[in-house]
Short mmCIF file of C-alpha atoms in Angstrom, two decimals:
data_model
loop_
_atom_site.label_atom_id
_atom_site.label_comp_id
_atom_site.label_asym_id
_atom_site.label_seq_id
_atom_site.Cartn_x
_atom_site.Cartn_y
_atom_site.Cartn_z
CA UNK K 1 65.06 82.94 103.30
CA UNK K 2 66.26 82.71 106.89
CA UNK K 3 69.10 83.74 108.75
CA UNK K 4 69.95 81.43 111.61
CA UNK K 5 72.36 82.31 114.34
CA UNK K 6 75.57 79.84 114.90
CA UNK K 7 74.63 80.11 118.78
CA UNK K 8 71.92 78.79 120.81
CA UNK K 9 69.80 80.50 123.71
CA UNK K 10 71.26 77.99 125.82
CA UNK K 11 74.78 78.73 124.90
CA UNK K 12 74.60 82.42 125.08
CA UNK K 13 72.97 82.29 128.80
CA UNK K 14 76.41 79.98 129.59
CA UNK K 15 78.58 82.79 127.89
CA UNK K 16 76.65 85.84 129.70
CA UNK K 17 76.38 83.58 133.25
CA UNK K 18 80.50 84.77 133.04
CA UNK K 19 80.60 87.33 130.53
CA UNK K 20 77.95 90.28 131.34
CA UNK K 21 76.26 91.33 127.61
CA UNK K 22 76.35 92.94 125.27
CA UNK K 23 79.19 91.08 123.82
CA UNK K 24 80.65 90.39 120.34
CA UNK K 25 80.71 86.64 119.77
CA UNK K 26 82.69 84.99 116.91
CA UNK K 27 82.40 81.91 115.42
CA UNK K 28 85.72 79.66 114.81
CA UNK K 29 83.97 76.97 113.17
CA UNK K 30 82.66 79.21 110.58
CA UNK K 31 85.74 81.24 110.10
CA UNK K 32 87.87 78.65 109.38
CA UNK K 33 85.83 77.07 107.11
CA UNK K 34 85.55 79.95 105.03
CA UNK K 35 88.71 81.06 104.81
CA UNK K 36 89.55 77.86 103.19
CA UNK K 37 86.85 77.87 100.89
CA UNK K 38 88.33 81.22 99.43
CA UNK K 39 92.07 79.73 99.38
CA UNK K 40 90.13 76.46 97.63
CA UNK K 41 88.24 79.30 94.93
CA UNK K 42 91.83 80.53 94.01
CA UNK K 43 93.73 77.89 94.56
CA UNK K 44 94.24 78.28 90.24
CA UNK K 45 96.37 80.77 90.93
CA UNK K 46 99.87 79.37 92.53
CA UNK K 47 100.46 82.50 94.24
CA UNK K 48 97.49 83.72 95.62
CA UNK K 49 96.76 85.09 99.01
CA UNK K 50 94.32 86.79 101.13
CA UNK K 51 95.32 89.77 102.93
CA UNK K 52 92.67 89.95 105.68
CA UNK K 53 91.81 93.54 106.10
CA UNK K 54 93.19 94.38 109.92
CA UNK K 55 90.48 97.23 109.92
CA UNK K 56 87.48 94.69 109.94
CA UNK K 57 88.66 92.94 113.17
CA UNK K 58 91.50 94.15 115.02
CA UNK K 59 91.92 91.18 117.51
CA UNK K 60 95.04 89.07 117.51
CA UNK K 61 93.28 85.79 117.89
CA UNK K 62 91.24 86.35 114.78
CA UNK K 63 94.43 87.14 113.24
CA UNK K 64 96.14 84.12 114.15
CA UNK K 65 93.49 82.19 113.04
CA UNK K 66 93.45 83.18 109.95
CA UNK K 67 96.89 83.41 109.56
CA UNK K 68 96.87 79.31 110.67
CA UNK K 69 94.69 78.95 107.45
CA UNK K 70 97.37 80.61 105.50
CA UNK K 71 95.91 84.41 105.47
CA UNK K 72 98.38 87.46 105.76
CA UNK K 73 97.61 91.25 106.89
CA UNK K 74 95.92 93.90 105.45
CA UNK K 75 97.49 97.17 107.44
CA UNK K 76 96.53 100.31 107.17
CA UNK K 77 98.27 102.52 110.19
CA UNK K 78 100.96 102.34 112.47
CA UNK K 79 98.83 100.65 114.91
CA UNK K 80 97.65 97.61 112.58
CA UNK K 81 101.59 97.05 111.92
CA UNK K 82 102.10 96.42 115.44
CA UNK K 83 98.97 94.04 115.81
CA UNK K 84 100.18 92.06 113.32
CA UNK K 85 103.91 92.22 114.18
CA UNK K 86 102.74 90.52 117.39
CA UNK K 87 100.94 87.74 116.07
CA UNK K 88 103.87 86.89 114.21
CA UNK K 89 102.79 88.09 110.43
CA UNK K 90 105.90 89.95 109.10
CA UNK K 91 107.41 91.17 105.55
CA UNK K 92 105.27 89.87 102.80
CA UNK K 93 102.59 88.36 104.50
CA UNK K 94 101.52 91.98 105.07
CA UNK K 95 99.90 94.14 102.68
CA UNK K 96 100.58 97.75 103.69
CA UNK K 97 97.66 100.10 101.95
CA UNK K 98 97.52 103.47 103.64
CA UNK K 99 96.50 106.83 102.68
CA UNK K 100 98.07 110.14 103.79
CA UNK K 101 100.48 108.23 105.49
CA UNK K 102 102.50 109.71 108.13
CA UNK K 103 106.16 109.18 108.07
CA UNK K 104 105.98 106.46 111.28
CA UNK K 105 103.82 104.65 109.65
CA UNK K 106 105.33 104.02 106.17
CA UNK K 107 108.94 103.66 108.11
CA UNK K 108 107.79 100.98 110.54
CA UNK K 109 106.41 99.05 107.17
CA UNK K 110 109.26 99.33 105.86
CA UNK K 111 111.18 97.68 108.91
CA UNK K 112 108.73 94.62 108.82
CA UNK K 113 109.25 94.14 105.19
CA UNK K 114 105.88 94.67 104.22
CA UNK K 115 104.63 94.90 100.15
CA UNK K 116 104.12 98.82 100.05
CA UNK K 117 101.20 100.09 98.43
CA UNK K 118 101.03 103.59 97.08
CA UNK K 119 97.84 105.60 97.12
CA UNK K 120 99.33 108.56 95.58
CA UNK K 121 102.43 109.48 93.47
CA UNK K 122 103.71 111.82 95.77
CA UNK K 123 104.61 109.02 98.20
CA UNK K 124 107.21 107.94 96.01
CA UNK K 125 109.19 110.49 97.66
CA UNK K 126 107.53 109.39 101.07
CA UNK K 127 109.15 105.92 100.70
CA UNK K 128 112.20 107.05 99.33
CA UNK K 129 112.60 109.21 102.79
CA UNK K 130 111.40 106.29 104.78
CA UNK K 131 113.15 103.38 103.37
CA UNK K 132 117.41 102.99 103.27
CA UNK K 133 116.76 100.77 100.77
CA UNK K 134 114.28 100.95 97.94
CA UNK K 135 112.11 97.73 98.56
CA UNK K 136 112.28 95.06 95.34
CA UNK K 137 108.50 95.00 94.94
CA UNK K 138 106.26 97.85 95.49
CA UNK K 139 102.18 98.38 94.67
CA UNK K 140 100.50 101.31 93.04
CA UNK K 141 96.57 102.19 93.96
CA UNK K 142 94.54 103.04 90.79
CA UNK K 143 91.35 105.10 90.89
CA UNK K 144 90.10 105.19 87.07
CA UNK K 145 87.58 108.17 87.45
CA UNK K 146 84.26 108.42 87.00
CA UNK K 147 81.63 105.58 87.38
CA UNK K 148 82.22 101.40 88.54
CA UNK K 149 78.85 99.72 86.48
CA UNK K 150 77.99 96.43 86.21
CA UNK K 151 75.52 96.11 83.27
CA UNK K 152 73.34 99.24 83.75
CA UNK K 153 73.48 99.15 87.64
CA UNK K 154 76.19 102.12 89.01
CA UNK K 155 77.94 100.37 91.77
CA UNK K 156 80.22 103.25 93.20
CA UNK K 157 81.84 106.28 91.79
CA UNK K 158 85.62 106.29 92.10
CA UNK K 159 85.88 109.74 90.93
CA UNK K 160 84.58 110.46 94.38
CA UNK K 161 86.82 108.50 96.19
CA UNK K 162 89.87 110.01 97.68
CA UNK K 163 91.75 106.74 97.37
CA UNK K 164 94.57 106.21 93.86
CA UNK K 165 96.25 107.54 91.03
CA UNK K 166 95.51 107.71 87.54
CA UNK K 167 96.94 105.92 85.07
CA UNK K 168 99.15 108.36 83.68
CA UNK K 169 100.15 108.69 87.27
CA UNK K 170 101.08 105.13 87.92
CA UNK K 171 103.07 104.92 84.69
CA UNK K 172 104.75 107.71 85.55
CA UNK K 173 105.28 106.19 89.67
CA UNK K 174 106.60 103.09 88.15
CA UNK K 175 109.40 104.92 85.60
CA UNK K 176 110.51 106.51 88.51
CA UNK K 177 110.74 103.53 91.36
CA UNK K 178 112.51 101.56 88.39
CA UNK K 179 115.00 104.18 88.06
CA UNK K 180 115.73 103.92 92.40
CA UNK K 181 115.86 99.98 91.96
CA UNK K 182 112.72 98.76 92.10
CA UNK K 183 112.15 95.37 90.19
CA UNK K 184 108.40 94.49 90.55
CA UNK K 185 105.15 96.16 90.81
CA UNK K 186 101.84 95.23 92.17
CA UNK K 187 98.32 97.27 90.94
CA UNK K 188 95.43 97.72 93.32
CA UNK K 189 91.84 98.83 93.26
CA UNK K 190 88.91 98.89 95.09
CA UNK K 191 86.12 100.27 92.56
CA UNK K 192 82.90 99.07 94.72
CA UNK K 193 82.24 98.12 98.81
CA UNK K 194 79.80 95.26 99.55
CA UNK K 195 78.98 94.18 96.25
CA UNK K 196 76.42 91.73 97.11
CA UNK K 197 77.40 90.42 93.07
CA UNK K 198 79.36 87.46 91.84
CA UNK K 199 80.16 89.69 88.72
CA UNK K 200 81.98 92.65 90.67
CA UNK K 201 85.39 90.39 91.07
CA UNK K 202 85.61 89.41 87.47
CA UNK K 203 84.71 92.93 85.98
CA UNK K 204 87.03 94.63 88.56
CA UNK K 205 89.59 92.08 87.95
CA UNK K 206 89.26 92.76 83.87
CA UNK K 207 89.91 96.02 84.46
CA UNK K 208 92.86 95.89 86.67
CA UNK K 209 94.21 93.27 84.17
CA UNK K 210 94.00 95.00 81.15
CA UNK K 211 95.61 97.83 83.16
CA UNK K 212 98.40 95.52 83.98
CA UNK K 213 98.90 94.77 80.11
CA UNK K 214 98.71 98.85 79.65
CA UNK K 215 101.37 99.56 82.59
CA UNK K 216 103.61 96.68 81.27
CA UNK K 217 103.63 97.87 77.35
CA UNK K 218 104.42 101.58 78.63
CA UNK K 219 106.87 101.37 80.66
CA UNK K 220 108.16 97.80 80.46
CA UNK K 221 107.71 97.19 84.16
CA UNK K 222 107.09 93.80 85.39
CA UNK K 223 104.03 93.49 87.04
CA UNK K 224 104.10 90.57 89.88
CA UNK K 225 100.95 90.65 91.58
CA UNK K 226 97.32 92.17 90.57
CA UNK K 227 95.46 92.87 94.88
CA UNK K 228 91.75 92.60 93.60
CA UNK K 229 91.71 94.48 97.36
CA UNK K 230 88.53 93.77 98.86
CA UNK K 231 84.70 95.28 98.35
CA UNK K 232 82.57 91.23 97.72
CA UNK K 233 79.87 91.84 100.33
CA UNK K 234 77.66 89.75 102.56
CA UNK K 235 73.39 89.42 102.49
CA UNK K 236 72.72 91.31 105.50
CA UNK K 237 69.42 90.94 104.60
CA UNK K 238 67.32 87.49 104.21
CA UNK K 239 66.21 88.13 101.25
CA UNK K 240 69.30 88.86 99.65
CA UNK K 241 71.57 86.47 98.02
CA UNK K 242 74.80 84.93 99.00
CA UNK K 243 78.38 85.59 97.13
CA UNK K 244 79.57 82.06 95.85
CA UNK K 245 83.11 82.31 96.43
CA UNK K 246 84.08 79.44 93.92
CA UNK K 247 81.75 80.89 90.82
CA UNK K 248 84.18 84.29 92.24
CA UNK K 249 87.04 82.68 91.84
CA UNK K 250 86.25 80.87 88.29
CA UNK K 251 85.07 83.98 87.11
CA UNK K 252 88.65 86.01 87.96
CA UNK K 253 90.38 83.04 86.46
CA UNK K 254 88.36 82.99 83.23
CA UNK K 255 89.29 86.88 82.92
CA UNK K 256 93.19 85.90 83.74
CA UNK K 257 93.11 83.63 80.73
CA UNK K 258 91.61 85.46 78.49
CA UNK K 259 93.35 88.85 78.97
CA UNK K 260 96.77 88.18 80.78
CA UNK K 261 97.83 84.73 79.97
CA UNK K 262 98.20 85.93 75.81
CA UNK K 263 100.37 88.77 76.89
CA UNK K 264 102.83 86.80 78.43
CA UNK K 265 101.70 87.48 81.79
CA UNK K 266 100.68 84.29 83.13
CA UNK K 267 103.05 84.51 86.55
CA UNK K 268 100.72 87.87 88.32
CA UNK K 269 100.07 86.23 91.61
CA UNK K 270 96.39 87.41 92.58
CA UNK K 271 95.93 89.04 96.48
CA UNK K 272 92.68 89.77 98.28
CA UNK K 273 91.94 91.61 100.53
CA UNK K 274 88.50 90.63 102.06
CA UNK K 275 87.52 92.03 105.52
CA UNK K 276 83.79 91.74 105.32
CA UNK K 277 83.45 88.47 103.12
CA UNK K 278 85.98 86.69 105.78
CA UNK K 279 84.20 87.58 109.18
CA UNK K 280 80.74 89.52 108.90
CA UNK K 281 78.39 86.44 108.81
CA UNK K 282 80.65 85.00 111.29
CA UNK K 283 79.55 87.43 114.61
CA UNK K 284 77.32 88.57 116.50
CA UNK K 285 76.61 91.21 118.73
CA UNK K 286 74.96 89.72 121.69
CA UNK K 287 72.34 91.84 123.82
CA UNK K 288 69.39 91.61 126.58
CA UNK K 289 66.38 93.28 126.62
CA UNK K 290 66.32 95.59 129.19
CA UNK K 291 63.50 98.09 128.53
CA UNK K 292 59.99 98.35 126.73
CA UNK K 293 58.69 101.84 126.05
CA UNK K 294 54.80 102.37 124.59
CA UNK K 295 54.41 105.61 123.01
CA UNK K 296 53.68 106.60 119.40
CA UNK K 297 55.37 103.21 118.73
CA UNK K 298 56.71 100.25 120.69
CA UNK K 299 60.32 100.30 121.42
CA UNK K 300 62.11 97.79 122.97
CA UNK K 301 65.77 99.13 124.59
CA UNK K 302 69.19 96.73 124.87
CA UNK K 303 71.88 96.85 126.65
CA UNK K 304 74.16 97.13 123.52
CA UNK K 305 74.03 100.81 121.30
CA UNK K 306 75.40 101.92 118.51
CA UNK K 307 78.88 102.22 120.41
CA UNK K 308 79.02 98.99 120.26
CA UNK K 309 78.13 98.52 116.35
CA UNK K 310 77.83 101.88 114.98
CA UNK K 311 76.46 100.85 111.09
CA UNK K 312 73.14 101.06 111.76
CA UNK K 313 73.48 104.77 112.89
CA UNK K 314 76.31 105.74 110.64
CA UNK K 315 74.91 104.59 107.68
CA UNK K 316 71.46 103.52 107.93
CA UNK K 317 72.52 99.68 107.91
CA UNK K 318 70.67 96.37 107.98
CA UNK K 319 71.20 94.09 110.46
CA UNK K 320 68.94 90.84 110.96
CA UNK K 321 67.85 90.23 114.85
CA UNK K 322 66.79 87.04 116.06
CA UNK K 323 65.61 87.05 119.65
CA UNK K 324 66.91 83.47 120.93
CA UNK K 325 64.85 80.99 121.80
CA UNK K 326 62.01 82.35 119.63
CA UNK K 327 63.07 81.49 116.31
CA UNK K 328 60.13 79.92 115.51
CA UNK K 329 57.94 82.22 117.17
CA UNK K 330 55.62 84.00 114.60
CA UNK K 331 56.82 87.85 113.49
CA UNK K 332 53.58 89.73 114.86
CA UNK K 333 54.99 92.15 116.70
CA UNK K 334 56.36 96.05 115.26
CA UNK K 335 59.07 97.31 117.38
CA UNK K 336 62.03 100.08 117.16
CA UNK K 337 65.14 98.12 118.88
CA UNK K 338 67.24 100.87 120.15
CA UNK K 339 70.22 101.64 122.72
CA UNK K 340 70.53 103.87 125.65
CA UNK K 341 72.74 106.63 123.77
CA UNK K 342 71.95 110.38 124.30
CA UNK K 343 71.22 109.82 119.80
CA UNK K 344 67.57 109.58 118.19
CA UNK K 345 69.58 107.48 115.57
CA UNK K 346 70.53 104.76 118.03
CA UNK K 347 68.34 102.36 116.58
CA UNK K 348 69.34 98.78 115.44
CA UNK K 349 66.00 98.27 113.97
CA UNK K 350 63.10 100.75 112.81
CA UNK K 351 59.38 99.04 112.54
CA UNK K 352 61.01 95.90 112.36
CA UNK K 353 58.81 92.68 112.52
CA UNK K 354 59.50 90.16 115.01
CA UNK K 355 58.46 87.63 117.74
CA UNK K 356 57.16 89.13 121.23
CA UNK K 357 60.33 90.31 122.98
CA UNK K 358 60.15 90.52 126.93
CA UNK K 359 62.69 92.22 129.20
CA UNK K 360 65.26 89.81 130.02
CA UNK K 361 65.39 88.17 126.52
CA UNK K 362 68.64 88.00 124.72
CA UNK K 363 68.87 88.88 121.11
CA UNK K 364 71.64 87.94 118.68
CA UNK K 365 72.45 91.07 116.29
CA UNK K 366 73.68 89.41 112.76
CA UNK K 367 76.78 89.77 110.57
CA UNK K 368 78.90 92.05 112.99
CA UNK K 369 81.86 90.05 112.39
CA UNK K 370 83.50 92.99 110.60
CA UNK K 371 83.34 96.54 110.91
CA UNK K 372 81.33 95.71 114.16
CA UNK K 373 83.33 96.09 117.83
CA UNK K 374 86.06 97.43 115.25
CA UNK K 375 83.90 100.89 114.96
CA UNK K 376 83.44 101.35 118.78
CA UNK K 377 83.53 104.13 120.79
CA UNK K 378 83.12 105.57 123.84
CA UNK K 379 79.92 108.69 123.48
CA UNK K 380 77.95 108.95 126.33
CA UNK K 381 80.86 106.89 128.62
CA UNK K 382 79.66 103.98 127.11
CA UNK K 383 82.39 101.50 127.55
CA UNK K 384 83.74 98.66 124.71
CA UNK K 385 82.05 95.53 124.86
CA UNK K 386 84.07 92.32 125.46
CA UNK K 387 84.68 89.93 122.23
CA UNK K 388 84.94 85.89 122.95
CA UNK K 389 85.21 83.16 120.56
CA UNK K 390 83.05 80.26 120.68
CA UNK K 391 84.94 77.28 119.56
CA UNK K 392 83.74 74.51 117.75
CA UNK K 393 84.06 72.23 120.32
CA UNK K 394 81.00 74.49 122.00
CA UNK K 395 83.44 76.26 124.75
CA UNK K 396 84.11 79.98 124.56
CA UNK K 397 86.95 82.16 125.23
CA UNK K 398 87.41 85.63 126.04
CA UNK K 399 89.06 87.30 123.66
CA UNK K 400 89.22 90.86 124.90
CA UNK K 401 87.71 91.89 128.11
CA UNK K 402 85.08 94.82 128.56
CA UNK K 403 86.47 98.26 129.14
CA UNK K 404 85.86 99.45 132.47
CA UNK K 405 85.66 102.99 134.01
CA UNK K 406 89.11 102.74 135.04
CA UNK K 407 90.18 102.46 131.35
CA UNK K 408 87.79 105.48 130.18
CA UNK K 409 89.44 107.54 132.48
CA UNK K 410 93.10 105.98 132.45
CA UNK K 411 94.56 108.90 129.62
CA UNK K 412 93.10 111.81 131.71
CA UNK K 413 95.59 113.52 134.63
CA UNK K 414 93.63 113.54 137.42
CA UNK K 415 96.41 114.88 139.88
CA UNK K 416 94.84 118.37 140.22
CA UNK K 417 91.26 116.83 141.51
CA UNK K 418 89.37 114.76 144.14
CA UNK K 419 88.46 111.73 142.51
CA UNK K 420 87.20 108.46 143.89
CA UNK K 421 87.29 105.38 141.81
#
């Protein structure tokens, strides 16, 4: 198969004519359209909602747009709360899932009148510090131990994972919010991360279900929401396939009416929580070719690095390239794409086949929607990258502009010296 890139040489040579590369481009068009797809895949479910995970994309203009399609927050820190405070998404159109929270953080969600979720059952106490009043609904993070399989394939090992409680630990979370006031629970899990699979939401949601049933019959708690959380992946690769949202959604809905709707528990809302799923495929890192080295191999050096999308060094990730205006031009060519960090593992690409690249060219990096400008930093006093948002109208916006040296150097005190700016 073939990955094609929502922007056109043309286009991008506009964009960088104003904005200098590398860049992180999103696509409005596509987002939007997805986002409703998912609401459409769940819309069985009368109180469903995705919580888009904050982490993925921290820019408030993604965040309104996906709150316009009827997404809330996923928070995680102190930080995220204020982000989404000032795009207007407040009390329980946020999701608050942090671990070792400080005391800020959990207050401040509070305030906002976020749904509170647990990661361990010594933050019971946390939130009973934190809060003046007990909040009517709170969540619970489960980690069930050992291996998450689907048929004979391990997908992750949660008994790794410092995330959750166990199940006697919930149970015995839940006895005790009751007994401060507390009138609803939530359960939450994330059991795999890009599970390229449109079995992992069913089997996670079974699980988390049956839990539900468990949780209800031993301590009599009602249980309002099940937050599948988020961990549906993306095909990085070509050759890999695509999630189908709506055989997702069916599948989760087959599991709700077989397990919870006998029990009596046919009211759980169902939340998501998907970062990846809502934005990967829909950015790109734009780059130009600034270098070509010829030694033991051929290596052709951008303007971008891994400070500006750091999965490929971090953890070995794929991401497709397509030099623009050659995507039809035959894949002859073996090159290393790499940045200009002071790292041997800044490499987007190792012996990667594609179309002659010449210095100048401008390449489109795929699929760094999420977890791409997100994971910046600044090694080497390489600066942040600006982010725009091509519209589907064709014009482009700048979203957040590039950092500049004045920023790298704006938390330093540099009274004591002689520096020139």
């Amino acid at each position: 198969m073939k990955k094609t890139p929502f922007v056109t040489l043309e286009q991008a040579q506009t964009i960088a004519a104003q904005i200098p590369t590398p860049f992180h481009l999103y696509d409005e068009a596509g987002i939007r359209k997805n986002a409703r797809e998912v609401k459409e895949a769940f819309a069985w479910n009368p109180g469903f909602k995705e919580y888009f995970a904050v982490k993925a994309t921290p820019n408030p203009y993604i965040l309104q747009i996906l709150h316009e399609e009827g997404c809330g927050c996923d928070c995680a820190t102190y930080t995220e709360l204020l982000l989404a405070e000032a795009v207007g998404i407040t009390g329980h159109e946020i999701m608050f899932s942090s671990n070792v929270t400080p005391e800020q953080d959990m207050r401040r969600a509070v305030e906002l009148g976020a749904y509170i979720n647990l990661d361990d059952a010594t933050h019971v106490d946390l939130l009973a510090r934190t809060a003046e009043k007990m909040p009517e609904t709170v969540c619970l993070r489960y980690n069930p131990g050992g291996s998450f399989s689907l048929g004979n394939t391990i997908m992750d090992m949660p008994r790794d994972a410092k995330y959750g409680m166990t199940e006697d630990q919930m149970a015995g979370a839940i006895l005790r919010l009751a007994k401060m006031g507390v009138q609803h629970f939530g359960i939450h899990a994330l059991l795999a991360s890009n599970a390229v699979s449109n079995e992992y939401y069913p089997e996670l949601a079974s699980n988390l279900f049956r839990l539900a049933v468990r949780l209800r019959n031993a301590t009599g708690c009602h249980i309002a929401f099940v937050n599948l959380s988020g961990g549906v992946g993306v095909d990085y690769r070509p050759e890999q396939p695509k999630c189908d949202i709506y055989t997702i959604g069916q599948g989760v809905h087959n599991k709700y009416q077989e397990i919870l709707v006998p029990q009596g528990m046919g009211d759980i809302a169902i939340f998501t929580e998907l970062g990846r799923f809502m934005l990967a495929p829909y950015g790109h890192l734009i780059s130009t070719v600034l270098h070509q080295k010829h030694i033991y191999r051929e290596y052709i050096g951008l303007d971008a690095c891994a400070a500006n999308l750091m999965r490929p060094a971090m953890y070995g990730a794929y991401h497709h390239i397509t030099v623009l205006g050659k995507e039809d031009a035959p894949l002859d060519h073996v090159y290393d794409v790499v940045g200009g960090l002071c790292e041997n593992n800044d490499k987007f690409a190792i012996e990667r086949s594609l179309p002659q690249i010449d210095v100048g060219d401008i390449v489109a990096i795929h699929d760094t929607g999420a977890h791409g400008f997100s994971m910046g930093y600044n090694y080497n006093g390489k600066l942040r990258s600006a982010e725009v948002l091509l519209h589907p109208d064709g014009t482009f916006q700048m979203i957040r502009r590039a950092e500049t040296p004045a920023d790298y150097f704006a938390t330093f005190d540099f009274s004591p010296f002689h520096f020139a700016e």
